[in-house]
PDB file of C-alpha atoms in Angstrom:
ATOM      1  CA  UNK A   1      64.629 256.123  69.742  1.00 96.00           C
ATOM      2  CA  UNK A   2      63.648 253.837  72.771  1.00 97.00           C
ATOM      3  CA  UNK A   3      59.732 254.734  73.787  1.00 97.00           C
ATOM      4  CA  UNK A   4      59.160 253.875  77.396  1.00 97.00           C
ATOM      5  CA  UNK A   5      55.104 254.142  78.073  1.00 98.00           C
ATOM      6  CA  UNK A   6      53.602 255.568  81.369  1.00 98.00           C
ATOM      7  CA  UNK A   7      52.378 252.144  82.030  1.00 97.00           C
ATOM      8  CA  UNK A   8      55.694 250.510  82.097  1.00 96.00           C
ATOM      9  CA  UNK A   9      56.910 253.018  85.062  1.00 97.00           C
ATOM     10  CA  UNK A  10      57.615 251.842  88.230  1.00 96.00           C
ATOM     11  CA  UNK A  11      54.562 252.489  90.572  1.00 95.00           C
ATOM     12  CA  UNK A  12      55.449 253.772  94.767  1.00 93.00           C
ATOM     13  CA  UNK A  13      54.874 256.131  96.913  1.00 92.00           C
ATOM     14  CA  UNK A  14      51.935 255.743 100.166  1.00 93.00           C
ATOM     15  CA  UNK A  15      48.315 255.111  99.521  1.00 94.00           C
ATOM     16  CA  UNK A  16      47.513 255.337 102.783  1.00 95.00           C
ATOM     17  CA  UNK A  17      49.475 259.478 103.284  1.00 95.00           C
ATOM     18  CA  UNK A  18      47.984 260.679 100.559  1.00 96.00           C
ATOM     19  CA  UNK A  19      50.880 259.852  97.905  1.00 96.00           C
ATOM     20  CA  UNK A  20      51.149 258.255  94.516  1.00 97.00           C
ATOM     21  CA  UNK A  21      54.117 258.031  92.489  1.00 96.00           C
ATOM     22  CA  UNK A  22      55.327 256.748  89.213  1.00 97.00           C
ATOM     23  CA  UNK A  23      58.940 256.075  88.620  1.00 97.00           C
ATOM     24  CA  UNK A  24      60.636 255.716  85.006  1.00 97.00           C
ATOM     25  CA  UNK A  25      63.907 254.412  85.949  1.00 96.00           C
ATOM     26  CA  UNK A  26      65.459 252.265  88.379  1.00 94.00           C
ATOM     27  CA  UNK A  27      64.052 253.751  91.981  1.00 88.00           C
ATOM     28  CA  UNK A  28      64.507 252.714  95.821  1.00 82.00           C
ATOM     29  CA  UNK A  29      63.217 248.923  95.937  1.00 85.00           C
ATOM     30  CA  UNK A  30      62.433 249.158  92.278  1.00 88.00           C
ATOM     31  CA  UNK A  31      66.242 247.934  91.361  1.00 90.00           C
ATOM     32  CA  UNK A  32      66.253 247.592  87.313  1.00 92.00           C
ATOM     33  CA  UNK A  33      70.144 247.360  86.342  1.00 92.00           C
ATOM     34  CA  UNK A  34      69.115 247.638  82.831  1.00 92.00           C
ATOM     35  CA  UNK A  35      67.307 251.329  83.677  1.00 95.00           C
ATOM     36  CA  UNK A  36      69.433 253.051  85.669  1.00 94.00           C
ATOM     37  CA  UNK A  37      70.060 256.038  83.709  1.00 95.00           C
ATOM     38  CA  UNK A  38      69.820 257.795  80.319  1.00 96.00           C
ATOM     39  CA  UNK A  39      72.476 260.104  79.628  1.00 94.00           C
ATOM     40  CA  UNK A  40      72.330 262.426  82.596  1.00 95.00           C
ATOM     41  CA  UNK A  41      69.176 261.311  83.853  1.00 97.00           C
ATOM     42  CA  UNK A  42      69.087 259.216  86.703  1.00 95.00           C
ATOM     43  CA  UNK A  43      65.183 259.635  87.805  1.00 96.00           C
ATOM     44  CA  UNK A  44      61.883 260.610  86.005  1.00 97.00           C
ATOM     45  CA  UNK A  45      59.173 260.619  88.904  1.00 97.00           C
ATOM     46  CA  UNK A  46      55.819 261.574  88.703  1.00 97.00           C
ATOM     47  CA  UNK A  47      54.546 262.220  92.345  1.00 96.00           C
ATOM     48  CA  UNK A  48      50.747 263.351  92.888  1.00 97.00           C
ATOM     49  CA  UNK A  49      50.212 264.214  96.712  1.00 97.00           C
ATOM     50  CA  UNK A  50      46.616 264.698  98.441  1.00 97.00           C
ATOM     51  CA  UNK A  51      45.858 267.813 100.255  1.00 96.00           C
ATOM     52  CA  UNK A  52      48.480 267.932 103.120  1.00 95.00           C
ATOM     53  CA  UNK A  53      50.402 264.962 102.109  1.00 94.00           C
ATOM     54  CA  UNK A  54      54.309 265.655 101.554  1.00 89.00           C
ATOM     55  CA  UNK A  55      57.552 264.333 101.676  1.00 87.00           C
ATOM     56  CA  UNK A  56      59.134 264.264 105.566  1.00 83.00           C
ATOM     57  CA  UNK A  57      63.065 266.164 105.322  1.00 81.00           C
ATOM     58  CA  UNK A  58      65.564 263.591 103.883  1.00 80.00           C
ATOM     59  CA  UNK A  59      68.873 264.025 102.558  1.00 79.00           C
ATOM     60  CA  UNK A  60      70.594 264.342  98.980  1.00 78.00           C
ATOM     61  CA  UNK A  61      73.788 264.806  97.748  1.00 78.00           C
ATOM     62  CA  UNK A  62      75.725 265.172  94.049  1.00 84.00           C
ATOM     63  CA  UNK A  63      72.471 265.294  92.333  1.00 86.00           C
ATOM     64  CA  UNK A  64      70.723 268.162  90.447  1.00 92.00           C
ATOM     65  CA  UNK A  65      67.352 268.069  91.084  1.00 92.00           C
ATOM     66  CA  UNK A  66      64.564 269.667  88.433  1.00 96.00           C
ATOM     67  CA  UNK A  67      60.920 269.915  89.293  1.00 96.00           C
ATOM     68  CA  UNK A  68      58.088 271.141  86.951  1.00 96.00           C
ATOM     69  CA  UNK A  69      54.531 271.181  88.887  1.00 96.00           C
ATOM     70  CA  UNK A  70      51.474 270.315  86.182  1.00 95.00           C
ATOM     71  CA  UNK A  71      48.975 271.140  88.672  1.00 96.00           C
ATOM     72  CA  UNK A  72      48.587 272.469  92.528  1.00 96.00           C
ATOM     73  CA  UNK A  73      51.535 274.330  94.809  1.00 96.00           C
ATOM     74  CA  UNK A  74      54.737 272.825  95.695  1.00 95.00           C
ATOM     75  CA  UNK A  75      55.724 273.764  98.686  1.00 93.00           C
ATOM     76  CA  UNK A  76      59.571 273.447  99.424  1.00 89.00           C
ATOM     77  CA  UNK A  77      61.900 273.762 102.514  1.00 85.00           C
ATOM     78  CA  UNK A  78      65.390 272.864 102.889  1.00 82.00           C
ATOM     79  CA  UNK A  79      68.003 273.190 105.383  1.00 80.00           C
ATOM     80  CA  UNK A  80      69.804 276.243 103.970  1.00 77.00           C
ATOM     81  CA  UNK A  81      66.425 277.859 105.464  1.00 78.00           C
ATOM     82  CA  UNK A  82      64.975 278.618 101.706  1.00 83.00           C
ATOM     83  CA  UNK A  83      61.483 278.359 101.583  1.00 84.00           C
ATOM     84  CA  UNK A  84      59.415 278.417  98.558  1.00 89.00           C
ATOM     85  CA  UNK A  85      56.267 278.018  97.145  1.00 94.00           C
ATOM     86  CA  UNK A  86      56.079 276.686  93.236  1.00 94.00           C
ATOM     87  CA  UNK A  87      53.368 276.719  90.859  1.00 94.00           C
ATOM     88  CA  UNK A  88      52.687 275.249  87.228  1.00 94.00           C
ATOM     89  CA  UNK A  89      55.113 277.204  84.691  1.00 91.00           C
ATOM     90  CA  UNK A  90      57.373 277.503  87.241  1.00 93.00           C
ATOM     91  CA  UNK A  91      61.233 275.424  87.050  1.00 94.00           C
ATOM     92  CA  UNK A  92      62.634 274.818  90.360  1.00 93.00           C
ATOM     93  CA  UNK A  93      66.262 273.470  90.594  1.00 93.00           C
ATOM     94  CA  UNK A  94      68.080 272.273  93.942  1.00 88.00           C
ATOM     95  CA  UNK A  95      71.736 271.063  92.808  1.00 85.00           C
ATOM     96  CA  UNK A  96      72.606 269.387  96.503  1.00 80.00           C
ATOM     97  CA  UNK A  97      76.088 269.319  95.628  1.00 76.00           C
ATOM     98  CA  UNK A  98      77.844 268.106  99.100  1.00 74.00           C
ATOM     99  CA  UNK A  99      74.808 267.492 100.876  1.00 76.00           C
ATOM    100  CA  UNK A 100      71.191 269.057 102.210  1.00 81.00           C
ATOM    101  CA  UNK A 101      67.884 268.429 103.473  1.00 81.00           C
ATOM    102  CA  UNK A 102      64.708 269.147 102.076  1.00 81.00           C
ATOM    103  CA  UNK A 103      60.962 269.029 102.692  1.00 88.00           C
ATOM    104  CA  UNK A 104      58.112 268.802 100.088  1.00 92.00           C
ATOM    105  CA  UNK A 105      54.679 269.192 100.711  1.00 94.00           C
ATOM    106  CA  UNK A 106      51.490 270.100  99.399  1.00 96.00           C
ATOM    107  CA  UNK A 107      50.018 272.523 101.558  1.00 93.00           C
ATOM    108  CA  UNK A 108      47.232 274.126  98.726  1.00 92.00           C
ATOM    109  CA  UNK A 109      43.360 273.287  99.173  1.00 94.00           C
ATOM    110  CA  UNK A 110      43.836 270.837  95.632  1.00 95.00           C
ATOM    111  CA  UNK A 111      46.064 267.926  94.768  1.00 96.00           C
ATOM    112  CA  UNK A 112      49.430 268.471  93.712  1.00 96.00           C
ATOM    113  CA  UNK A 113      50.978 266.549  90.677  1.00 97.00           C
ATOM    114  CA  UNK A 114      54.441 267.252  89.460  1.00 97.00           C
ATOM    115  CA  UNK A 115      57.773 266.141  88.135  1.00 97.00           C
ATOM    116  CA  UNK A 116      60.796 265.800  89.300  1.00 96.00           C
ATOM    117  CA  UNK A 117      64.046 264.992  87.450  1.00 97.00           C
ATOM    118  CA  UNK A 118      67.469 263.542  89.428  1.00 95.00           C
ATOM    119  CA  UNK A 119      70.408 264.526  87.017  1.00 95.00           C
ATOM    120  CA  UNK A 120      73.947 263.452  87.522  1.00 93.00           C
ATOM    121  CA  UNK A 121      76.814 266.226  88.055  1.00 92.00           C
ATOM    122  CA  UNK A 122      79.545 266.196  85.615  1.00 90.00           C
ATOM    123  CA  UNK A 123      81.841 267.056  88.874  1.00 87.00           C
ATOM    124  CA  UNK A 124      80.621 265.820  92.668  1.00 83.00           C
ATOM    125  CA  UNK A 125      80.257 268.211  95.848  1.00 80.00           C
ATOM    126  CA  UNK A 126      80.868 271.532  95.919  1.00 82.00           C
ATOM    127  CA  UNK A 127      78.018 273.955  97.941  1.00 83.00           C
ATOM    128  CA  UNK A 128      74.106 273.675  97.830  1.00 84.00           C
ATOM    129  CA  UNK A 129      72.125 275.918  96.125  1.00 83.00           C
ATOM    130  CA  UNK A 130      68.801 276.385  94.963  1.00 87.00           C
ATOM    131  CA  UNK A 131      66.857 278.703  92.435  1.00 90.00           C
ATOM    132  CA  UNK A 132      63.292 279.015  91.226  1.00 92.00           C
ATOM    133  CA  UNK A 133      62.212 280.671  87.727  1.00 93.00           C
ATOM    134  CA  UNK A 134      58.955 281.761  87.755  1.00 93.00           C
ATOM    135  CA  UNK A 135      56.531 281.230  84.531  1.00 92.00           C
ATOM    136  CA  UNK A 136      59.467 279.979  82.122  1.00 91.00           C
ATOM    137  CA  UNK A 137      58.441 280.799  78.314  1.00 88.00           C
ATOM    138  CA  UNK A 138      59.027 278.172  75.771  1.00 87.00           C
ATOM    139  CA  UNK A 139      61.465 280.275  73.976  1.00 78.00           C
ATOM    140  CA  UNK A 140      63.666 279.916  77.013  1.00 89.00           C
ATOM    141  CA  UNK A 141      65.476 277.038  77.594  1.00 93.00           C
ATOM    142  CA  UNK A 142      66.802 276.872  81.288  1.00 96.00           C
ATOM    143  CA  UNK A 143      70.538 275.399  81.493  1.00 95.00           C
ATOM    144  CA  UNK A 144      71.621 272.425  83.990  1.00 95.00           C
ATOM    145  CA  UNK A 145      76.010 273.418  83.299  1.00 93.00           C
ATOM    146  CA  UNK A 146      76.481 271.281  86.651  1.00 92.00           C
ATOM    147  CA  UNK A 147      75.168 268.218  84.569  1.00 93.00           C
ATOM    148  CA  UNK A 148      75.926 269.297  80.734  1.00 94.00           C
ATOM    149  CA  UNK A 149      72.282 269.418  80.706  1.00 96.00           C
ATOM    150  CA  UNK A 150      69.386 272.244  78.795  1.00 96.00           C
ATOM    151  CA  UNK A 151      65.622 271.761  79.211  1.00 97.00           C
ATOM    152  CA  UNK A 152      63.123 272.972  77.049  1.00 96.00           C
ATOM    153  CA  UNK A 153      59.864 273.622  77.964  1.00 96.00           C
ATOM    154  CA  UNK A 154      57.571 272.841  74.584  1.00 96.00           C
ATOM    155  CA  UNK A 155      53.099 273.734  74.907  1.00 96.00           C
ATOM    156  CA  UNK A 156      51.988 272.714  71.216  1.00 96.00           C
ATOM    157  CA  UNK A 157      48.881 273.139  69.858  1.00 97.00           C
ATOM    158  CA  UNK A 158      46.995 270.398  67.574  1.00 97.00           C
ATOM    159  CA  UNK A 159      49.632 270.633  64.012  1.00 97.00           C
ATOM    160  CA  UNK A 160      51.519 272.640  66.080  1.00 97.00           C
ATOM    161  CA  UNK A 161      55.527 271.651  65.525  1.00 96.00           C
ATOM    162  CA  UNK A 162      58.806 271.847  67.512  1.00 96.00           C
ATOM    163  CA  UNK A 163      62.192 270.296  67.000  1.00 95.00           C
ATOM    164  CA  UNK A 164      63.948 268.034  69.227  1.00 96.00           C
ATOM    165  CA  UNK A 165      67.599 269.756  69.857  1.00 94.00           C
ATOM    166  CA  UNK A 166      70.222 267.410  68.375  1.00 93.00           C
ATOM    167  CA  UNK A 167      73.016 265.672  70.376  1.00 90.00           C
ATOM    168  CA  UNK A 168      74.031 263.198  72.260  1.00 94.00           C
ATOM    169  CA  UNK A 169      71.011 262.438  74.305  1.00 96.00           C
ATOM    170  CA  UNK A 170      67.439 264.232  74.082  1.00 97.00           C
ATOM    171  CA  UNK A 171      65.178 262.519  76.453  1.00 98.00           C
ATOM    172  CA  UNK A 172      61.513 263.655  75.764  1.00 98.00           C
ATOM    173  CA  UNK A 173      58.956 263.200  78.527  1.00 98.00           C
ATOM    174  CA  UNK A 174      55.262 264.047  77.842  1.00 98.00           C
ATOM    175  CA  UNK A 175      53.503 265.774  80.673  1.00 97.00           C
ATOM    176  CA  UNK A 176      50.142 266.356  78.961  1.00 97.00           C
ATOM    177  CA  UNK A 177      48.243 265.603  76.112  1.00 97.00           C
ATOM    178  CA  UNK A 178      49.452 263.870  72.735  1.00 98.00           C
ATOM    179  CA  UNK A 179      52.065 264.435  70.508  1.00 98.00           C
ATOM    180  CA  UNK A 180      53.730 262.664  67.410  1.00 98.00           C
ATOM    181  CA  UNK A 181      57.579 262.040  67.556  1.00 97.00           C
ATOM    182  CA  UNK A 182      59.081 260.006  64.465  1.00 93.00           C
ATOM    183  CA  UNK A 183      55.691 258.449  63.360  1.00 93.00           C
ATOM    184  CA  UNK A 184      54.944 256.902  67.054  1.00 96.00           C
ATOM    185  CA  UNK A 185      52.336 258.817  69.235  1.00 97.00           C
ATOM    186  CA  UNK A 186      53.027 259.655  72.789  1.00 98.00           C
ATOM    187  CA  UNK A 187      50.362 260.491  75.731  1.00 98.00           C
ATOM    188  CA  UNK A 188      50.662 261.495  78.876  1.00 97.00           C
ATOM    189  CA  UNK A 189      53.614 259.790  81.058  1.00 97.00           C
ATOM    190  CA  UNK A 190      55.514 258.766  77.761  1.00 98.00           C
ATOM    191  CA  UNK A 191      58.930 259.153  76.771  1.00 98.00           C
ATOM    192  CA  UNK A 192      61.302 258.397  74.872  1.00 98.00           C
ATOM    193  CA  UNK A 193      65.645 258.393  75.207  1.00 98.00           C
ATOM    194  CA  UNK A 194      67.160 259.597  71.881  1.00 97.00           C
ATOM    195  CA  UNK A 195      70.370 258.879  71.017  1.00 95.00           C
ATOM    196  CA  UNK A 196      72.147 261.010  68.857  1.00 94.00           C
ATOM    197  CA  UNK A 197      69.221 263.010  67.469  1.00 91.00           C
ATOM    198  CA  UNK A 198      69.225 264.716  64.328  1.00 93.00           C
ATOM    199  CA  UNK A 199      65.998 266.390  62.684  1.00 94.00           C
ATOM    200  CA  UNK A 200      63.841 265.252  65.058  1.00 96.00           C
ATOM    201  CA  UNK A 201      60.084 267.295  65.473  1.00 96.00           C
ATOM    202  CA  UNK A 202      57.549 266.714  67.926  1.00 97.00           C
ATOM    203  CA  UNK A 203      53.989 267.595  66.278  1.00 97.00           C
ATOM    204  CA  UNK A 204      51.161 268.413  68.586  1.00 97.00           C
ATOM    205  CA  UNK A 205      47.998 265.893  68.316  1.00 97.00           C
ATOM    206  CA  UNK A 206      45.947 267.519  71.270  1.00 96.00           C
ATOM    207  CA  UNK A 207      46.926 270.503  73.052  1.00 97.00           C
ATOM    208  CA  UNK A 208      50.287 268.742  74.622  1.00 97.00           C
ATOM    209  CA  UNK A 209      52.924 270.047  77.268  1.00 97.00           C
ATOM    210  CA  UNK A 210      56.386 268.289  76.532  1.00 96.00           C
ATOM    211  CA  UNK A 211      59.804 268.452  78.697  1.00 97.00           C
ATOM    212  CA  UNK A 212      62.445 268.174  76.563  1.00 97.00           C
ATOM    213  CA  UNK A 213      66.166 267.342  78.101  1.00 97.00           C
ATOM    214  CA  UNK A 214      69.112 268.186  75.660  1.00 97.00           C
ATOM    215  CA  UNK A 215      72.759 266.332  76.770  1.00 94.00           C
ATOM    216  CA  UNK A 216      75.050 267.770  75.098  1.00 79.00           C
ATOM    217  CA  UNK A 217      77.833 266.002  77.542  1.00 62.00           C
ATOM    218  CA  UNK A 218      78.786 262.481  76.438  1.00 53.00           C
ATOM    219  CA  UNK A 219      77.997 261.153  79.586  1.00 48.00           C
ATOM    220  CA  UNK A 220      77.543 256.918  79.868  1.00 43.00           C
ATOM    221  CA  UNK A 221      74.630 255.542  79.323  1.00 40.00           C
ATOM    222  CA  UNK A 222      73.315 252.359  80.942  1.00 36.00           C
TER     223      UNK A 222
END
């Protein structure tokens, strides 16, 4: 188990238009050959945007793309003409497949905070699509098939416990509060990349929020 601590991301994003972000891997000038991916997942970004800051349209391609809001509305356009608006609770996948465009703002009266997860296909191209499941319970897990990937969704309680699926890869990231994972504690903007995980629990120390990503594809890690 290799613990990465929220001070150790990568910091970016634009003081000056309202936008902060916190990278855990290897991100635009950020170039880390050593932390370019774990398992699946190529990006871990924390992005916290002002009152009417947002990200201008810009392109993806062959990359699934996972977002889980902790606090505000996300609002989200993209060039297939969807336009949503996502909350906390709420998943929100774009796979971008052979290409699109997308916009992100934050067009609510608060600030917006939330997290977004790049994941690799197991195949490239194919058609965009996009998909948005509203209030996700922790007893369902939402499946990634395009990138051999499951999240899990974990809210524990103080002593409260939950196990980390085995496999491959589990990559835990903690999105609030504290929890215990194999005798090391982990706050908020922690994780940790798990390599073949067997019996693993999470126990709650404060009232804690965990995304949990089970590979269950063997795909390269480096």
């Amino acid at each position: 188990m290799d613990v990465r601590r929220a001070d150790e991301r990568y910091p970016g994003g634009d003081a000056a238009a309202g936008i902060e972000s916190w990278h855990a891997f290897s991100f635009g000038p950020h170039y880390d050959p050593d932390n370019l991916r774990f398992g699946a997942v190529l990006a871990c970004n924390e992005e916290r945007l002002a009152p009417g800051a947002g990200f201008d349209e810009h392109p993806h391609s062959h990359t699934e793309i996972v977002t889980w809001v902790v606090e505000g509305e996300l609002t989200h356009r993209d060039s297939t003409g969807r336009e949503s608006v996502v909350r906390h609770g709420d998943v929100q996948r774009l796979s971008s497949a052979g290409g699109v465009r997308h916009v992100e703002r934050n067009d609510g009266p608060g600030p917006l905070t939330f997290v977004q997860m790049w994941l690799a296909p197991l195949e490239p191209g194919g058609d965009p699509s996009y998909e948005v499941v509203h209030g996700i319970a922790d007893s369902t897990p939402y499946a990634v098939p395009e990138a051999g990937a499951m999240l899990h969704v974990r809210r524990l309680g103080p002593g409260e416990r939950t196990a980390v699926p085995d496999g491959p890869y589990a990559y835990v990231h903690v999105v609030r509060g504290e929890v215990r994972l194999d005798g090391k504690e982990l706050g908020p903007g922690d994780a940790a990349r798990i390599t073949d995980a067997k019996g693993l629990e999470a126990e709650g120390v404060r009232d804690a929020e965990l995304l949990i990503w089970e590979m269950t594809q063997v795909v390269s890690a480096t």
